[in-house]
Short mmCIF file of C-alpha atoms and ligand atoms in Angstrom, two decimals:
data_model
loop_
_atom_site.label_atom_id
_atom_site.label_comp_id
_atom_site.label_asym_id
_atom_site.label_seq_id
_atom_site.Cartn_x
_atom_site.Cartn_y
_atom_site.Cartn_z
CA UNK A 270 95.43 59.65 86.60
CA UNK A 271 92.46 61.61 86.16
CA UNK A 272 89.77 61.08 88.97
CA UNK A 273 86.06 60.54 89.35
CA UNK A 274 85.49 62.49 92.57
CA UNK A 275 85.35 66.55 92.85
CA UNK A 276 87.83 68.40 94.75
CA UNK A 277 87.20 71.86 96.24
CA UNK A 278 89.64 73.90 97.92
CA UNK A 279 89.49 77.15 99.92
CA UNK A 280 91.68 79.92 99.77
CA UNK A 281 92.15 83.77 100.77
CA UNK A 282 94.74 85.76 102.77
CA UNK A 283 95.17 85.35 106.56
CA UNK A 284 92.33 86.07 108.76
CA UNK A 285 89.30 85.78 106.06
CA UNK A 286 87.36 82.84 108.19
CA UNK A 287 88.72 80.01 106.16
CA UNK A 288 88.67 77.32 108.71
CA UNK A 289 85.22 78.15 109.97
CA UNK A 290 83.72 78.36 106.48
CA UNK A 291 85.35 74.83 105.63
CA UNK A 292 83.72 73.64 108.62
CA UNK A 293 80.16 74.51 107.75
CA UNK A 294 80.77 73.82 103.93
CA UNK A 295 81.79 70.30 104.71
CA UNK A 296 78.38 70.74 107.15
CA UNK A 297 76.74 71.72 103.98
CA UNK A 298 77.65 68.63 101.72
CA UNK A 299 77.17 66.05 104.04
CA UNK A 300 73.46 66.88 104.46
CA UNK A 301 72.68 66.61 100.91
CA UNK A 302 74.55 62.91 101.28
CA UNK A 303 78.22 63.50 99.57
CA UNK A 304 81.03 61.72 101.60
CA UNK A 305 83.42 64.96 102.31
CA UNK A 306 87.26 63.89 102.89
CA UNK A 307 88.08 67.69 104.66
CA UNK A 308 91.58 68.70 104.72
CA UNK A 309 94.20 71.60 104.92
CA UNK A 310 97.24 72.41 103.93
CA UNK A 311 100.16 72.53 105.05
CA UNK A 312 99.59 69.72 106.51
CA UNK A 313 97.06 66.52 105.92
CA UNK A 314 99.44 63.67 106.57
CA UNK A 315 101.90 62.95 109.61
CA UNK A 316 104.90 64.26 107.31
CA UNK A 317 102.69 67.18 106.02
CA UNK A 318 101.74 68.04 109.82
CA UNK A 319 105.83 67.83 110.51
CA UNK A 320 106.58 69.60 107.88
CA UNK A 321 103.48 72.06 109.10
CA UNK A 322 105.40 72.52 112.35
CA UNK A 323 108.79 73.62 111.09
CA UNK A 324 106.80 76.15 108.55
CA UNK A 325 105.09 77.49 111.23
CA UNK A 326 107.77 77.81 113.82
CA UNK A 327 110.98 78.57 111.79
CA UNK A 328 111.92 82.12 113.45
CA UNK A 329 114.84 82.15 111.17
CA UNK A 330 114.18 84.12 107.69
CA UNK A 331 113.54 81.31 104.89
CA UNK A 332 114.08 82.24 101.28
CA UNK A 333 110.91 82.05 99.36
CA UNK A 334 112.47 79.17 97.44
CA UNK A 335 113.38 77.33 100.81
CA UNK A 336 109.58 77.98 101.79
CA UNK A 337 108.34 76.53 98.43
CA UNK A 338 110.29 73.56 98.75
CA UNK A 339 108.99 72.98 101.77
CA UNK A 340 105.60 73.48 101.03
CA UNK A 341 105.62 70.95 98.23
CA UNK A 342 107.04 68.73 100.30
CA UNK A 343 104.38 68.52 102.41
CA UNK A 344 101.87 68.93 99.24
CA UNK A 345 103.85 65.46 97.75
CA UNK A 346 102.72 62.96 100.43
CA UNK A 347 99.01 64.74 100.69
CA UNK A 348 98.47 64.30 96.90
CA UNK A 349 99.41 60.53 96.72
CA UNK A 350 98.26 59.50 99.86
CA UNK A 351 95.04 61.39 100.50
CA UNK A 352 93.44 63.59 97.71
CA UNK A 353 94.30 61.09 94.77
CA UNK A 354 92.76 58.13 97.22
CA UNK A 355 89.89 59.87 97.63
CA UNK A 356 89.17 61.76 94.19
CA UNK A 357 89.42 57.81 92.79
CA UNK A 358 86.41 56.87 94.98
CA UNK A 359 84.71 59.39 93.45
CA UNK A 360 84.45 61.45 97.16
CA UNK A 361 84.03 65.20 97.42
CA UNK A 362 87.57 66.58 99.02
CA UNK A 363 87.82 70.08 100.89
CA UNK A 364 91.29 71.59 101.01
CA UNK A 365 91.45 74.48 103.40
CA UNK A 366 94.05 75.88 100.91
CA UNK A 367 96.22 73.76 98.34
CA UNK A 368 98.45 74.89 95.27
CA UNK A 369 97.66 78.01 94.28
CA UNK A 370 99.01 79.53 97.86
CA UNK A 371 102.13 78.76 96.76
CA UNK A 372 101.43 80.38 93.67
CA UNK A 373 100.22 83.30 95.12
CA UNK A 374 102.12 83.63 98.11
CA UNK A 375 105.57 82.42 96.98
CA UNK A 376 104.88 83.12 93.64
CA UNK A 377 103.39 86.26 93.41
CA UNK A 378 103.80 87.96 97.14
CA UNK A 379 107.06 86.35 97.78
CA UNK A 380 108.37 87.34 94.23
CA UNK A 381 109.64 83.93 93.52
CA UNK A 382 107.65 83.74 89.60
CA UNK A 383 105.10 81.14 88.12
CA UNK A 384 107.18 79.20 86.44
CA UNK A 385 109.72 77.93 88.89
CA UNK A 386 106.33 76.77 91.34
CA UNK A 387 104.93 75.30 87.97
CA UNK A 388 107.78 73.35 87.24
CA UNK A 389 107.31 71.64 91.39
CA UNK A 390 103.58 71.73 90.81
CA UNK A 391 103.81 69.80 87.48
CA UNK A 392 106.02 67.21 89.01
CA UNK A 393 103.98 66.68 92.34
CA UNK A 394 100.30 67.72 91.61
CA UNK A 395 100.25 66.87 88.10
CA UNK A 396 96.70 66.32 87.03
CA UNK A 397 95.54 66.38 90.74
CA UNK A 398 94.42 70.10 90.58
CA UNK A 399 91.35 72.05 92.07
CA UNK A 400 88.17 71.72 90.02
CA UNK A 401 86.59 74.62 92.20
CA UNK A 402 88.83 77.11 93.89
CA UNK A 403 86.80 79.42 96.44
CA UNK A 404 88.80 82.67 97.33
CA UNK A 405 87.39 84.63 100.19
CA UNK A 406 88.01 88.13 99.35
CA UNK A 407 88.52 90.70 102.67
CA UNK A 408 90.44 93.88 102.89
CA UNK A 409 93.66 93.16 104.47
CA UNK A 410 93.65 95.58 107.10
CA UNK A 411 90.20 94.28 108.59
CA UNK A 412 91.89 90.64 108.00
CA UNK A 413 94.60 91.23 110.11
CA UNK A 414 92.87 92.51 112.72
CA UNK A 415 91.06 89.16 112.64
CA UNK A 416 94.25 86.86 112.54
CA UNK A 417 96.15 89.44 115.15
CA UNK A 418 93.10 88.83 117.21
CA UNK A 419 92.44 84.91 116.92
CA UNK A 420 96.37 84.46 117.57
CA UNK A 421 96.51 87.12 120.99
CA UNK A 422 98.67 86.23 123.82
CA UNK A 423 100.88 83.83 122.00
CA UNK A 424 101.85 86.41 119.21
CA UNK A 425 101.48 86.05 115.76
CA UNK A 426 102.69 83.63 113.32
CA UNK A 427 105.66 84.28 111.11
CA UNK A 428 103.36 84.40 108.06
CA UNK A 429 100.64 86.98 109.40
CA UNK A 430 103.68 88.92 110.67
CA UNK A 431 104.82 89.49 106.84
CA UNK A 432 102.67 92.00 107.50
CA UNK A 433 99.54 94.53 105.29
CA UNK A 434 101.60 94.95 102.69
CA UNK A 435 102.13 91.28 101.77
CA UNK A 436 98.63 90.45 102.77
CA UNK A 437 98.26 93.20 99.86
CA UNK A 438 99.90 91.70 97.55
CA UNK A 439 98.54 88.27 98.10
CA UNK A 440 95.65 89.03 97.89
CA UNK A 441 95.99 91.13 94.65
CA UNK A 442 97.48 87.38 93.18
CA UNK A 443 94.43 85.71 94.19
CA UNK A 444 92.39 88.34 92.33
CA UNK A 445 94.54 88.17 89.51
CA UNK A 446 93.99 84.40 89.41
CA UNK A 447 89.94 84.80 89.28
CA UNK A 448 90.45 86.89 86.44
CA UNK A 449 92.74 84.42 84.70
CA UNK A 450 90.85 81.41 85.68
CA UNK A 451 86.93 82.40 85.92
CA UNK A 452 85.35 78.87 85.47
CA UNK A 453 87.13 77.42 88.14
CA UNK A 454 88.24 80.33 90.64
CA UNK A 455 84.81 82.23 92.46
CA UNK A 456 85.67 85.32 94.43
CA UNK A 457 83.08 85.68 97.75
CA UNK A 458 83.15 88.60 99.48
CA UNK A 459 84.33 87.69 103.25
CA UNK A 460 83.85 90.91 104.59
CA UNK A 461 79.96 90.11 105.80
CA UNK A 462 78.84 88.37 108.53
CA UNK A 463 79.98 84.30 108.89
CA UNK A 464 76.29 83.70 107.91
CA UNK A 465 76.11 85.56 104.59
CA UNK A 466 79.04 84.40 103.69
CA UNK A 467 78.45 80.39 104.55
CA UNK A 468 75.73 81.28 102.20
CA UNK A 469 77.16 82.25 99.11
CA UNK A 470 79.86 79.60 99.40
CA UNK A 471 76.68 77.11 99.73
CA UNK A 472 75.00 79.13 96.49
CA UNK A 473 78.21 78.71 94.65
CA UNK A 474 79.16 74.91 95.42
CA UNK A 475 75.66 73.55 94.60
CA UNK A 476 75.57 75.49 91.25
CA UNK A 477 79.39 74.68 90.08
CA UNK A 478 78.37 70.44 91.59
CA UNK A 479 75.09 70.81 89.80
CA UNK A 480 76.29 72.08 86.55
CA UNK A 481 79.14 69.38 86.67
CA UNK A 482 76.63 66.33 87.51
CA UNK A 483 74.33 67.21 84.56
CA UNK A 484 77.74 67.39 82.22
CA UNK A 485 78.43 63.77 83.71
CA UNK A 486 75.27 62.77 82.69
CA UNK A 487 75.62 64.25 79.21
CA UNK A 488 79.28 62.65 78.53
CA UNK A 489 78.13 59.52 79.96
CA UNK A 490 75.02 59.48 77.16
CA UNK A 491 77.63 60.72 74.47
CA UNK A 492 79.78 57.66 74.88
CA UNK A 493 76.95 55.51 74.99
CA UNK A 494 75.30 56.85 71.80
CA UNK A 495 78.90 56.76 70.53
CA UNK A 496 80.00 53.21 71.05
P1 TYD B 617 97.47 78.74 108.67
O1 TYD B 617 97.67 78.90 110.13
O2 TYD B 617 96.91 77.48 108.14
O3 TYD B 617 96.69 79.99 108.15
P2 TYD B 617 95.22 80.09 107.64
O4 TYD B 617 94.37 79.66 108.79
O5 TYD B 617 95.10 81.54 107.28
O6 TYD B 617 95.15 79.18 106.44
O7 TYD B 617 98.85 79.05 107.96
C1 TYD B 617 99.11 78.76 106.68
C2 TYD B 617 100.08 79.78 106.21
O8 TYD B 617 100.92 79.19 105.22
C3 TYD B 617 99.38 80.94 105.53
O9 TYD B 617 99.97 82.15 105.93
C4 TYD B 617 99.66 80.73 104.09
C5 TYD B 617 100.95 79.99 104.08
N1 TYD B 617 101.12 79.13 102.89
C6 TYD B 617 102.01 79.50 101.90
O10 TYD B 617 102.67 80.54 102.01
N2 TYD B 617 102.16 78.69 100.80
C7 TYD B 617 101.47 77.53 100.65
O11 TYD B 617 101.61 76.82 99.62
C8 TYD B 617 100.54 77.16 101.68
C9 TYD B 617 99.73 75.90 101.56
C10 TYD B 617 100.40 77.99 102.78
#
C-alpha cells in the first residue's frame, strides 16, 4: 500500500541532538499548518515501548541477529499500527530513527550484512520506507561526550557503551548510505550550535516538501490530461 502522506525520519549516531532537533522540526511543520504524527524508534507502540525496555536494559551480550530481531519486532507493530495509519491520511510522520539503524548499526557496525536485515525489512516495512532520511553528522568523540554527559549518574546505556569505535563505524554506514542514496538521505552537519543546525534541517525539509508538492501537482495534471 503506497501512501499519500510524507514520512521523515531522523537519524545519526548517539549523542548528535536527535531528540531535540525532532522536537523543534515537528515545531517547524506545525506552524506552516501540516498535522505532524512524531515518533521514535524503538519504540512507538505499547509492544514497541516493551520491547524498547528489554533493548535498553538487557546487560547480557545479545548477538547482533538477536538485536535485529528484536528491533523489527518492535518496527512490525509501529508500521501497521501507526506510520501506515497515518501516511494514509496523508499526515506528515517524524521518526526519531526507523530502518536504516538497523541497517547501519546491525548491519554495517554490528557486522551482521544488508541482506539478512533486507530480507526482515522487506517482510515488515515493505513499501512503508522513509521518503526523507535526515542524518546528523558529528564526530564521534565530541558525540560521546554528549551522550556520556546527558546519561551521568545513572551510567550509560548498553548501546553508547559499544563504545568510539562503533560510533565510528556507524557513523561511516550512515555516510555510506548518503552516498548511495542522495535524493532521499541529506547529511547536516551537527557539530554547530542547536540553532544552526534546527536551521538547516528547516532549509532542507521545506525544499525536499516543496519540490515534492509541486511534483504532486504535476502528476495530478498528467493523469488528468491523460484520462
Ligand atoms: P536511544 O536512547 O533512543 O538513543 P538516541 O537518543 O541516540 O536515539 O537508543 C536507541 C539505540 O538503539 C541507539 O543506540 C541506536 C539503537 N538502535 C539500533 O541499534 N538499531 C535500530 O534499528 C534502532 C531503531 C536503534
Amino acid at each position: 500500500m503506497k501512501s499519500h502522506g510524507f514520512f521523515i525520519t531522523l537519524e545519526g549516531i548517539d549523542g548528535t541532538g536527535k531528540s531535540t532537533q525532532l522536537r523543534r522540526l515537528v515545531r517547524h511543520l506545525r506552524k506552516q499548518g501540516y498535522t505532524v504524527r512524531a515518533t521514535r524508534e524503538p519504540g512507538g507502540t505499547p509492544v514497541g515501548e516493551k520491547v524498547r525496555a528489554i533493548l535498553m536494559g538487557e546487560k547480557e551480550e545479545l548477538s547482533a541477529l538477536a538485536e535485529l530481531a528484536l528491533f523489527y519486532a518492535a518496527r512490525a507493530p509501529h508500521v501497521e499500527k501507526v506510520i501506515r495509519p497515518a501516511l494514509a491520511r496523508g499526515e506528515l510522520v517524524v521518526s526519531d530513527r526507523f530502518n536504516d539503524c538497523s541497517f547501519v548499526y546491525q548491519g554495517y557496525a554490528r557486522g551482521l550484512g544488508s541482506r539478512t536485515v533486507r530480507l526482515l525489512d522487506r517482510a515488515i516495512c515493505g513499501p512503508t520506507q522513509p521518503d526523507l532520511t535526515l542524518v546528523l553528522d558529528l564526530d564521534p568523540r565530541v558525540a560521546l561526550e554528549r551522550a556520556l554527559g546527558r546519561d551521568s549518574g545513572s551510567g550509560t546505556s548498553r548501546f553508547e557503551a559499544a563504545g568510539i569505535e562503533f560510533q565510528r563505524r556507524a557513523r561511516a554506514g550512515y555516510l555510506a548510505l548518503a552516498r548511495r542514496e542522495p535524493h532521499r538521505v541529506w547529511v547536516i552537519d551537527a557539530g554547530r550550535s542547536a540553532k544552526e543546525v534546527e536551521a538547516d534541517i528547516g532549509r532542507v525539509v521545506d525544499e525536499v516538501l516543496g519540490a515534492s508538492r509541486q511534483l504532486s501537482v504535476v502528476s495530478r495534471q498528467f493523469s488528468v490530461r491523460r484520462s
